Amino acid sequence: MELEVRHLRALCAIADAGSLHKAARQLGMSQPSLTTQLRRIEHALGAELFSRERTGCRPTPLGRSVLSRARPLVSGMAALVAEARVVAGLADGPRLRIGSTASRALVGWLRRLRNRLPGTDISLHMDVSANVLLRMLAAGQLDVAFVHEVEGCPLLVPEGLERRVLVEREPQFISMARDHPAAGSPVVELADLAEDRWMVDPTVDGEWDGLRRVLGAAGLDPPVLHGDYLTAASLIAVGEAVAPCQPTSGPRDDMAIRPLRDDPLAVRLLLFSRPDGLGAGAEWAGVERVGNAERVGGAERVGGAERSGGDAVFADLEASYREAALRAVDYRRWLTAHKSPLLHARAA
């Protein structure tokens, strides 16, 4: 068997995800198919590339050597394809390719961008993994990436990306059944959930590690279920589990959403871009550089139309997040109690 770029991409995904299950999900294939592909690759190279452990997969010395050669090849191929598509699409007009993890702000953001940039082809790529989106951005497959970073679990930010901070610390609330004993309190103590099963999606970067750290610090070791949050909602509604959730989450008749005392769980909301701009013929400035926090002035140009300030796309995201935040009753109370700048921005 001859190695192809798709094989190298699979190896990189396994190494980055740390498990076949997570890597298969990111690649959009089944775990058995990825396992079979890995075995064929290892057979072709004559040795194991990953050691299978109870906690996941770890590259062997040969695996690390292969990965050091594979990564630039995969990145180079992605850049080649992205650049070719940009050139091919120039005649069709400007475009903006957005990557994002889940957020209630997305609907309003897309609406504002379409109003601001008429004639621009705006696309959206969703992924549970912020690190996957950042790699796509660095490879030229996206123009911007709106992601969250779990507190205590830094993202793996490729070199050269530029960053703007939307929210420095967004508290994570808890979703529970409407008739849960703790649902009657405006603020929930972690200890009140010690006997509950906790639901967490291990494919969301940092989610399980962040939750485990907070529970451990509180001296708690509750049973944990691993699964996606679509499944979690059904279990939570019938009292089978509780789970962290975004404070902007909408109300449901069968579910209560409450803040935790002292907000031990939190994420940072970030917008990343490349220095070469927002899609074909676009320039991005007025951003904070990763590493030295340098602020750069300038202008943004999308499809040849210059816009002063260089932060129009970010401003639309900020307005959309504020809209979603103030719509959520419990989060609005939290923002008021903490004298959040979001409320000041609204007044302005």
mmCIF file of C-alpha atoms in Angstrom:
data_model
loop_
_atom_site.group_PDB
_atom_site.id
_atom_site.type_symbol
_atom_site.label_atom_id
_atom_site.label_comp_id
_atom_site.label_asym_id
_atom_site.label_seq_id
_atom_site.Cartn_x
_atom_site.Cartn_y
_atom_site.Cartn_z
ATOM 1 C CA MET A 1 0.000 0.000 0.000
ATOM 2 C CA GLU A 2 1.278 3.469 -0.920
ATOM 3 C CA LEU A 3 0.788 6.212 1.632
ATOM 4 C CA GLU A 4 -1.509 9.053 0.585
ATOM 5 C CA VAL A 5 -2.216 12.471 2.075
ATOM 6 C CA ARG A 6 -5.428 11.136 3.629
ATOM 7 C CA HIS A 7 -3.367 8.556 5.523
ATOM 8 C CA LEU A 8 -1.030 11.247 6.849
ATOM 9 C CA ARG A 9 -4.016 13.390 7.792
ATOM 10 C CA ALA A 10 -5.437 10.461 9.778
ATOM 11 C CA LEU A 11 -2.155 9.988 11.646
ATOM 12 C CA CYS A 12 -2.040 13.682 12.569
ATOM 13 C CA ALA A 13 -5.667 13.566 13.742
ATOM 14 C CA ILE A 14 -4.985 10.558 15.990
ATOM 15 C CA ALA A 15 -1.929 12.228 17.510
ATOM 16 C CA ASP A 16 -3.748 15.527 18.090
ATOM 17 C CA ALA A 17 -6.927 13.964 19.474
ATOM 18 C CA GLY A 18 -5.118 11.432 21.642
ATOM 19 C CA SER A 19 -7.640 8.696 20.882
ATOM 20 C CA LEU A 20 -9.080 6.830 17.917
ATOM 21 C CA HIS A 21 -12.620 7.692 18.986
ATOM 22 C CA LYS A 22 -12.032 11.459 18.989
ATOM 23 C CA ALA A 23 -9.967 11.355 15.809
ATOM 24 C CA ALA A 24 -12.630 9.348 13.964
ATOM 25 C CA ARG A 25 -15.263 11.883 14.954
ATOM 26 C CA GLN A 26 -13.121 14.776 13.759
ATOM 27 C CA LEU A 27 -12.432 13.026 10.452
ATOM 28 C CA GLY A 28 -16.100 12.165 9.936
ATOM 29 C CA MET A 29 -15.613 8.400 9.880
ATOM 30 C CA SER A 30 -16.364 5.468 12.158
ATOM 31 C CA GLN A 31 -13.852 4.313 14.755
ATOM 32 C CA PRO A 32 -13.612 0.770 13.274
ATOM 33 C CA SER A 33 -12.798 2.248 9.851
ATOM 34 C CA LEU A 34 -10.073 4.450 11.308
ATOM 35 C CA THR A 35 -8.663 1.527 13.317
ATOM 36 C CA THR A 36 -8.496 -0.580 10.148
ATOM 37 C CA GLN A 37 -6.822 2.262 8.255
ATOM 38 C CA LEU A 38 -4.239 2.701 11.007
ATOM 39 C CA ARG A 39 -3.415 -1.005 10.965
ATOM 40 C CA ARG A 40 -2.871 -0.880 7.194
ATOM 41 C CA ILE A 41 -0.608 2.149 7.517
ATOM 42 C CA GLU A 42 1.417 0.451 10.253
ATOM 43 C CA HIS A 43 1.635 -2.722 8.174
ATOM 44 C CA ALA A 44 2.903 -0.703 5.206
ATOM 45 C CA LEU A 45 5.599 0.928 7.369
ATOM 46 C CA GLY A 46 6.440 -2.282 9.191
ATOM 47 C CA ALA A 47 5.936 -1.163 12.805
ATOM 48 C CA GLU A 48 3.447 0.352 15.252
ATOM 49 C CA LEU A 49 3.075 4.122 15.131
ATOM 50 C CA PHE A 50 0.911 4.415 18.241
ATOM 51 C CA SER A 51 0.849 2.537 21.518
ATOM 52 C CA ARG A 52 -2.746 1.788 22.556
ATOM 53 C CA GLU A 53 -3.314 2.560 26.217
ATOM 54 C CA ARG A 54 -6.376 2.600 28.421
ATOM 55 C CA THR A 55 -6.444 6.393 28.314
ATOM 56 C CA GLY A 56 -5.920 6.662 24.541
ATOM 57 C CA CYS A 57 -3.180 6.517 21.898
ATOM 58 C CA ARG A 58 0.370 7.779 22.226
ATOM 59 C CA PRO A 59 2.905 7.995 19.353
ATOM 60 C CA THR A 60 5.784 5.535 19.494
ATOM 61 C CA PRO A 61 9.306 6.830 18.711
ATOM 62 C CA LEU A 62 8.751 5.808 15.078
ATOM 63 C CA GLY A 63 5.327 7.479 15.196
ATOM 64 C CA ARG A 64 6.852 10.759 16.350
ATOM 65 C CA SER A 65 9.372 10.578 13.517
ATOM 66 C CA VAL A 66 6.666 9.925 10.927
ATOM 67 C CA LEU A 67 4.473 12.700 12.341
ATOM 68 C CA SER A 68 7.327 15.223 12.138
ATOM 69 C CA ARG A 69 7.451 14.582 8.377
ATOM 70 C CA ALA A 70 3.692 14.204 7.910
ATOM 71 C CA ARG A 71 2.546 17.471 9.470
ATOM 72 C CA PRO A 72 4.233 19.879 7.024
ATOM 73 C CA LEU A 73 3.021 17.744 4.115
ATOM 74 C CA VAL A 74 -0.591 17.786 5.342
ATOM 75 C CA SER A 75 -0.411 21.515 6.080
ATOM 76 C CA GLY A 76 1.158 22.231 2.702
ATOM 77 C CA MET A 77 -1.507 20.257 0.851
ATOM 78 C CA ALA A 78 -4.292 22.028 2.753
ATOM 79 C CA ALA A 79 -2.755 25.404 1.921
ATOM 80 C CA LEU A 80 -2.391 24.429 -1.748
ATOM 81 C CA VAL A 81 -6.064 23.436 -1.982
ATOM 82 C CA ALA A 82 -7.236 26.523 -0.085
ATOM 83 C CA GLU A 83 -5.192 28.892 -2.252
ATOM 84 C CA ALA A 84 -6.386 27.207 -5.421
ATOM 85 C CA ARG A 85 -10.002 27.556 -4.301
ATOM 86 C CA VAL A 86 -9.470 31.226 -3.479
ATOM 87 C CA VAL A 87 -8.036 31.891 -6.931
ATOM 88 C CA ALA A 88 -10.800 29.863 -8.590
ATOM 89 C CA GLY A 89 -13.437 31.755 -6.652
ATOM 90 C CA LEU A 90 -12.169 35.270 -7.310
ATOM 91 C CA ALA A 91 -14.473 35.685 -10.284
ATOM 92 C CA ASP A 92 -17.478 34.741 -8.160
ATOM 93 C CA GLY A 93 -17.031 37.607 -5.725
ATOM 94 C CA PRO A 94 -15.865 37.931 -2.097
ATOM 95 C CA ARG A 95 -16.460 35.285 0.520
ATOM 96 C CA LEU A 96 -16.113 34.848 4.247
ATOM 97 C CA ARG A 97 -15.532 31.357 5.691
ATOM 98 C CA ILE A 98 -16.402 31.174 9.365
ATOM 99 C CA GLY A 99 -15.484 28.358 11.733
ATOM 100 C CA SER A 100 -17.148 28.110 15.128
ATOM 101 C CA THR A 101 -17.797 25.958 18.131
ATOM 102 C CA ALA A 102 -21.401 26.001 19.370
ATOM 103 C CA SER A 103 -22.749 29.401 20.441
ATOM 104 C CA ARG A 104 -26.107 31.130 20.777
ATOM 105 C CA ALA A 105 -24.485 34.213 19.246
ATOM 106 C CA LEU A 106 -24.091 32.595 15.827
ATOM 107 C CA VAL A 107 -27.578 33.334 14.494
ATOM 108 C CA GLY A 108 -27.349 37.046 15.199
ATOM 109 C CA TRP A 109 -23.743 37.212 13.989
ATOM 110 C CA LEU A 110 -24.547 35.661 10.619
ATOM 111 C CA ARG A 111 -27.561 37.947 10.233
ATOM 112 C CA ARG A 112 -25.475 41.052 10.925
ATOM 113 C CA LEU A 113 -22.664 39.936 8.609
ATOM 114 C CA ARG A 114 -25.072 39.322 5.729
ATOM 115 C CA ASN A 115 -26.515 42.802 6.210
ATOM 116 C CA ARG A 116 -23.051 44.368 6.452
ATOM 117 C CA LEU A 117 -21.524 42.441 3.541
ATOM 118 C CA PRO A 118 -24.182 42.120 0.824
ATOM 119 C CA GLY A 119 -22.981 40.023 -2.080
ATOM 120 C CA THR A 120 -20.444 38.172 0.069
ATOM 121 C CA ASP A 121 -20.638 34.382 0.131
ATOM 122 C CA ILE A 122 -20.677 33.653 3.888
ATOM 123 C CA SER A 123 -20.246 30.015 4.923
ATOM 124 C CA LEU A 124 -20.197 28.367 8.349
ATOM 125 C CA HIS A 125 -18.214 25.308 9.474
ATOM 126 C CA MET A 126 -19.136 23.959 12.920
ATOM 127 C CA ASP A 127 -16.919 21.663 14.997
ATOM 128 C CA VAL A 128 -16.876 20.628 18.660
ATOM 129 C CA SER A 129 -13.080 20.917 18.608
ATOM 130 C CA ALA A 130 -11.626 24.421 18.805
ATOM 131 C CA ASN A 131 -8.173 23.032 18.011
ATOM 132 C CA VAL A 132 -9.447 21.499 14.756
ATOM 133 C CA LEU A 133 -10.894 24.873 13.722
ATOM 134 C CA LEU A 134 -7.638 26.664 14.521
ATOM 135 C CA ARG A 135 -5.680 24.202 12.382
ATOM 136 C CA MET A 136 -8.145 24.750 9.532
ATOM 137 C CA LEU A 137 -7.716 28.507 9.924
ATOM 138 C CA ALA A 138 -3.917 28.241 9.869
ATOM 139 C CA ALA A 139 -4.131 26.055 6.749
ATOM 140 C CA GLY A 140 -6.207 28.654 4.894
ATOM 141 C CA GLN A 141 -9.440 26.652 4.970
ATOM 142 C CA LEU A 142 -11.200 29.276 7.118
ATOM 143 C CA ASP A 143 -11.003 33.050 7.352
ATOM 144 C CA VAL A 144 -12.012 33.430 11.003
ATOM 145 C CA ALA A 145 -12.630 31.030 13.876
ATOM 146 C CA PHE A 146 -14.852 31.796 16.853
ATOM 147 C CA VAL A 147 -13.933 29.356 19.628
ATOM 148 C CA HIS A 148 -14.011 28.854 23.379
ATOM 149 C CA GLU A 149 -11.056 27.942 25.574
ATOM 150 C CA VAL A 150 -11.794 26.004 28.757
ATOM 151 C CA GLU A 151 -10.164 27.616 31.784
ATOM 152 C CA GLY A 152 -7.000 25.747 32.734
ATOM 153 C CA CYS A 153 -6.838 23.955 29.363
ATOM 154 C CA PRO A 154 -5.034 26.243 26.860
ATOM 155 C CA LEU A 155 -5.756 25.762 23.176
ATOM 156 C CA LEU A 156 -2.996 24.677 20.791
ATOM 157 C CA VAL A 157 -2.780 27.889 18.766
ATOM 158 C CA PRO A 158 -0.792 27.574 15.514
ATOM 159 C CA GLU A 159 1.916 30.157 15.072
ATOM 160 C CA GLY A 160 0.979 33.366 13.304
ATOM 161 C CA LEU A 161 -2.734 33.514 14.102
ATOM 162 C CA GLU A 162 -4.166 36.730 15.456
ATOM 163 C CA ARG A 163 -6.625 36.902 18.316
ATOM 164 C CA ARG A 164 -9.341 39.075 19.750
ATOM 165 C CA VAL A 165 -10.922 38.371 23.119
ATOM 166 C CA LEU A 166 -14.720 38.555 23.089
ATOM 167 C CA VAL A 167 -15.262 37.526 26.732
ATOM 168 C CA GLU A 168 -12.333 37.059 29.107
ATOM 169 C CA ARG A 169 -14.242 34.773 31.473
ATOM 170 C CA GLU A 170 -17.682 33.394 30.670
ATOM 171 C CA PRO A 171 -19.121 31.362 33.575
ATOM 172 C CA GLN A 172 -20.504 27.938 32.748
ATOM 173 C CA PHE A 173 -23.913 27.257 34.277
ATOM 174 C CA ILE A 174 -25.467 23.885 35.139
ATOM 175 C CA SER A 175 -28.457 22.340 33.405
ATOM 176 C CA MET A 176 -30.671 19.984 35.431
ATOM 177 C CA ALA A 177 -34.182 18.605 35.480
ATOM 178 C CA ARG A 178 -36.850 21.162 36.312
ATOM 179 C CA ASP A 179 -37.811 19.164 39.434
ATOM 180 C CA HIS A 180 -34.222 18.691 40.656
ATOM 181 C CA PRO A 181 -33.978 19.682 44.379
ATOM 182 C CA ALA A 182 -31.241 22.238 43.567
ATOM 183 C CA ALA A 183 -33.358 23.894 40.859
ATOM 184 C CA GLY A 184 -35.292 25.786 43.505
ATOM 185 C CA SER A 185 -32.226 27.866 44.390
ATOM 186 C CA PRO A 186 -31.093 30.852 42.289
ATOM 187 C CA VAL A 187 -27.459 29.744 42.745
ATOM 188 C CA VAL A 188 -26.384 26.095 43.028
ATOM 189 C CA GLU A 189 -23.674 24.680 45.277
ATOM 190 C CA LEU A 190 -21.401 22.049 43.732
ATOM 191 C CA ALA A 191 -21.974 19.905 46.816
ATOM 192 C CA ASP A 192 -25.695 19.787 45.999
ATOM 193 C CA LEU A 193 -24.801 17.874 42.806
ATOM 194 C CA ALA A 194 -22.387 15.391 44.393
ATOM 195 C CA GLU A 195 -24.781 12.454 44.008
ATOM 196 C CA ASP A 196 -25.782 13.260 40.429
ATOM 197 C CA ARG A 197 -24.377 11.718 37.293
ATOM 198 C CA TRP A 198 -22.473 14.343 35.320
ATOM 199 C CA MET A 199 -22.630 14.319 31.518
ATOM 200 C CA VAL A 200 -19.660 15.587 29.510
ATOM 201 C CA ASP A 201 -18.649 15.434 25.851
ATOM 202 C CA PRO A 202 -15.013 14.233 25.772
ATOM 203 C CA THR A 203 -14.585 15.388 22.160
ATOM 204 C CA VAL A 204 -14.880 19.055 23.203
ATOM 205 C CA ASP A 205 -11.318 20.267 23.782
ATOM 206 C CA GLY A 206 -10.586 20.680 27.482
ATOM 207 C CA GLU A 207 -14.163 20.000 28.611
ATOM 208 C CA TRP A 208 -13.543 16.800 30.567
ATOM 209 C CA ASP A 209 -10.176 17.939 31.926
ATOM 210 C CA GLY A 210 -11.653 21.230 33.097
ATOM 211 C CA LEU A 211 -14.622 19.570 34.785
ATOM 212 C CA ARG A 212 -12.446 16.910 36.422
ATOM 213 C CA ARG A 213 -10.151 19.626 37.818
ATOM 214 C CA VAL A 214 -13.049 21.584 39.332
ATOM 215 C CA LEU A 215 -14.754 18.516 40.808
ATOM 216 C CA GLY A 216 -11.452 17.274 42.241
ATOM 217 C CA ALA A 217 -10.729 20.661 43.838
ATOM 218 C CA ALA A 218 -14.142 20.468 45.532
ATOM 219 C CA GLY A 219 -13.388 16.970 46.814
ATOM 220 C CA LEU A 220 -16.097 15.412 44.625
ATOM 221 C CA ASP A 221 -15.917 12.230 42.576
ATOM 222 C CA PRO A 222 -19.398 11.767 41.058
ATOM 223 C CA PRO A 223 -20.209 9.228 38.333
ATOM 224 C CA VAL A 224 -19.540 10.686 34.862
ATOM 225 C CA LEU A 225 -21.240 9.801 31.586
ATOM 226 C CA HIS A 226 -19.472 10.517 28.285
ATOM 227 C CA GLY A 227 -21.614 11.494 25.324
ATOM 228 C CA ASP A 228 -22.690 14.344 23.080
ATOM 229 C CA TYR A 229 -24.811 17.143 24.462
ATOM 230 C CA LEU A 230 -27.758 16.321 22.187
ATOM 231 C CA THR A 231 -28.079 13.020 24.053
ATOM 232 C CA ALA A 232 -27.346 14.797 27.329
ATOM 233 C CA ALA A 233 -30.418 17.022 26.988
ATOM 234 C CA SER A 234 -32.726 13.989 26.955
ATOM 235 C CA LEU A 235 -31.056 12.475 30.029
ATOM 236 C CA ILE A 236 -31.008 15.761 31.918
ATOM 237 C CA ALA A 237 -34.711 16.391 31.306
ATOM 238 C CA VAL A 238 -35.685 13.124 33.028
ATOM 239 C CA GLY A 239 -33.281 13.580 35.939
ATOM 240 C CA GLU A 240 -30.672 11.045 34.831
ATOM 241 C CA ALA A 241 -27.811 13.555 34.665
ATOM 242 C CA VAL A 242 -26.654 17.142 35.098
ATOM 243 C CA ALA A 243 -24.212 18.922 32.797
ATOM 244 C CA PRO A 244 -22.302 22.174 32.327
ATOM 245 C CA CYS A 245 -23.879 24.499 29.782
ATOM 246 C CA GLN A 246 -23.404 27.914 28.249
ATOM 247 C CA PRO A 247 -25.059 30.696 30.279
ATOM 248 C CA THR A 248 -26.778 31.907 27.104
ATOM 249 C CA SER A 249 -28.674 28.605 26.804
ATOM 250 C CA GLY A 250 -32.367 29.099 26.168
ATOM 251 C CA PRO A 251 -35.098 28.096 28.647
ATOM 252 C CA ARG A 252 -36.953 24.779 28.411
ATOM 253 C CA ASP A 253 -40.087 23.649 30.211
ATOM 254 C CA ASP A 254 -38.425 20.400 31.326
ATOM 255 C CA MET A 255 -35.013 21.818 32.264
ATOM 256 C CA ALA A 256 -33.578 24.392 34.692
ATOM 257 C CA ILE A 257 -30.350 26.336 34.130
ATOM 258 C CA ARG A 258 -28.596 27.782 37.151
ATOM 259 C CA PRO A 259 -25.236 29.443 37.914
ATOM 260 C CA LEU A 260 -22.779 27.713 40.248
ATOM 261 C CA ARG A 261 -21.636 29.351 43.460
ATOM 262 C CA ASP A 262 -18.366 31.277 42.831
ATOM 263 C CA ASP A 263 -18.371 30.259 39.139
ATOM 264 C CA PRO A 264 -15.698 27.522 39.286
ATOM 265 C CA LEU A 265 -16.275 26.502 35.641
ATOM 266 C CA ALA A 266 -15.485 29.071 32.966
ATOM 267 C CA VAL A 267 -14.316 29.526 29.381
ATOM 268 C CA ARG A 268 -12.743 32.346 27.394
ATOM 269 C CA LEU A 269 -14.406 33.331 24.108
ATOM 270 C CA LEU A 270 -11.974 34.168 21.305
ATOM 271 C CA LEU A 271 -12.032 35.194 17.650
ATOM 272 C CA PHE A 272 -8.977 34.170 15.611
ATOM 273 C CA SER A 273 -7.925 35.203 12.121
ATOM 274 C CA ARG A 274 -4.883 34.994 9.862
ATOM 275 C CA PRO A 275 -2.697 38.054 9.201
ATOM 276 C CA ASP A 276 -3.430 37.759 5.474
ATOM 277 C CA GLY A 277 -7.061 38.582 6.025
ATOM 278 C CA LEU A 278 -10.678 37.575 5.743
ATOM 279 C CA GLY A 279 -10.955 35.645 2.506
ATOM 280 C CA ALA A 280 -10.264 36.627 -1.064
ATOM 281 C CA GLY A 281 -9.167 40.236 -1.389
ATOM 282 C CA ALA A 282 -9.665 40.975 2.311
ATOM 283 C CA GLU A 283 -7.380 42.543 4.893
ATOM 284 C CA TRP A 284 -7.732 42.318 8.660
ATOM 285 C CA ALA A 285 -6.183 44.672 11.170
ATOM 286 C CA GLY A 286 -6.891 46.184 14.562
ATOM 287 C CA VAL A 287 -6.213 42.859 16.284
ATOM 288 C CA GLU A 288 -4.330 41.489 19.237
ATOM 289 C CA ARG A 289 -1.377 39.284 18.312
ATOM 290 C CA VAL A 290 -0.942 36.010 20.178
ATOM 291 C CA GLY A 291 2.253 36.058 22.198
ATOM 292 C CA ASN A 292 2.954 39.773 22.571
ATOM 293 C CA ALA A 293 -0.577 41.227 22.894
ATOM 294 C CA GLU A 294 0.381 44.008 20.465
ATOM 295 C CA ARG A 295 -2.577 45.982 19.157
ATOM 296 C CA VAL A 296 -2.355 46.942 15.509
ATOM 297 C CA GLY A 297 -4.302 49.756 13.883
ATOM 298 C CA GLY A 298 -5.513 49.802 10.311
ATOM 299 C CA ALA A 299 -8.479 49.066 8.121
ATOM 300 C CA GLU A 300 -10.460 46.110 6.948
ATOM 301 C CA ARG A 301 -11.276 45.594 3.290
ATOM 302 C CA VAL A 302 -13.742 42.924 2.148
ATOM 303 C CA GLY A 303 -14.164 42.480 -1.564
ATOM 304 C CA GLY A 304 -12.394 45.776 -2.235
ATOM 305 C CA ALA A 305 -14.573 47.885 0.084
ATOM 306 C CA GLU A 306 -12.519 49.482 2.847
ATOM 307 C CA ARG A 307 -13.970 49.786 6.321
ATOM 308 C CA SER A 308 -12.316 51.914 8.994
ATOM 309 C CA GLY A 309 -11.336 50.450 12.352
ATOM 310 C CA GLY A 310 -10.617 46.959 11.089
ATOM 311 C CA ASP A 311 -12.962 45.308 13.565
ATOM 312 C CA ALA A 312 -16.359 45.300 11.862
ATOM 313 C CA VAL A 313 -16.635 41.519 11.889
ATOM 314 C CA PHE A 314 -15.651 41.411 15.560
ATOM 315 C CA ALA A 315 -18.073 44.230 16.384
ATOM 316 C CA ASP A 316 -20.933 42.260 14.826
ATOM 317 C CA LEU A 317 -19.968 39.200 16.881
ATOM 318 C CA GLU A 318 -19.796 41.313 20.047
ATOM 319 C CA ALA A 319 -23.242 42.793 19.425
ATOM 320 C CA SER A 320 -24.704 39.360 18.698
ATOM 321 C CA TYR A 321 -23.240 37.842 21.854
ATOM 322 C CA ARG A 322 -24.580 40.726 23.933
ATOM 323 C CA GLU A 323 -28.015 40.189 22.389
ATOM 324 C CA ALA A 324 -27.954 36.465 23.253
ATOM 325 C CA ALA A 325 -26.614 37.121 26.759
ATOM 326 C CA LEU A 326 -29.266 39.671 27.683
ATOM 327 C CA ARG A 327 -32.015 37.405 26.343
ATOM 328 C CA ALA A 328 -31.104 34.665 28.864
ATOM 329 C CA VAL A 329 -32.810 35.619 32.140
ATOM 330 C CA ASP A 330 -30.414 33.882 34.572
ATOM 331 C CA TYR A 331 -27.341 35.136 32.704
ATOM 332 C CA ARG A 332 -28.709 38.676 32.643
ATOM 333 C CA ARG A 333 -29.104 38.485 36.426
ATOM 334 C CA TRP A 334 -25.543 37.217 36.728
ATOM 335 C CA LEU A 335 -24.247 40.025 34.516
ATOM 336 C CA THR A 336 -26.104 42.595 36.611
ATOM 337 C CA ALA A 337 -24.784 41.170 39.889
ATOM 338 C CA HIS A 338 -21.216 41.200 38.535
ATOM 339 C CA LYS A 339 -21.527 44.671 36.940
ATOM 340 C CA SER A 340 -20.488 43.243 33.589
ATOM 341 C CA PRO A 341 -19.138 45.548 30.842
ATOM 342 C CA LEU A 342 -21.737 43.946 28.559
ATOM 343 C CA LEU A 343 -24.426 45.936 30.356
ATOM 344 C CA HIS A 344 -22.415 49.157 30.037
ATOM 345 C CA ALA A 345 -21.994 48.527 26.312
ATOM 346 C CA ARG A 346 -25.736 48.148 25.989
ATOM 347 C CA ALA A 347 -26.342 51.454 27.743
ATOM 348 C CA ALA A 348 -23.813 53.145 25.475
#
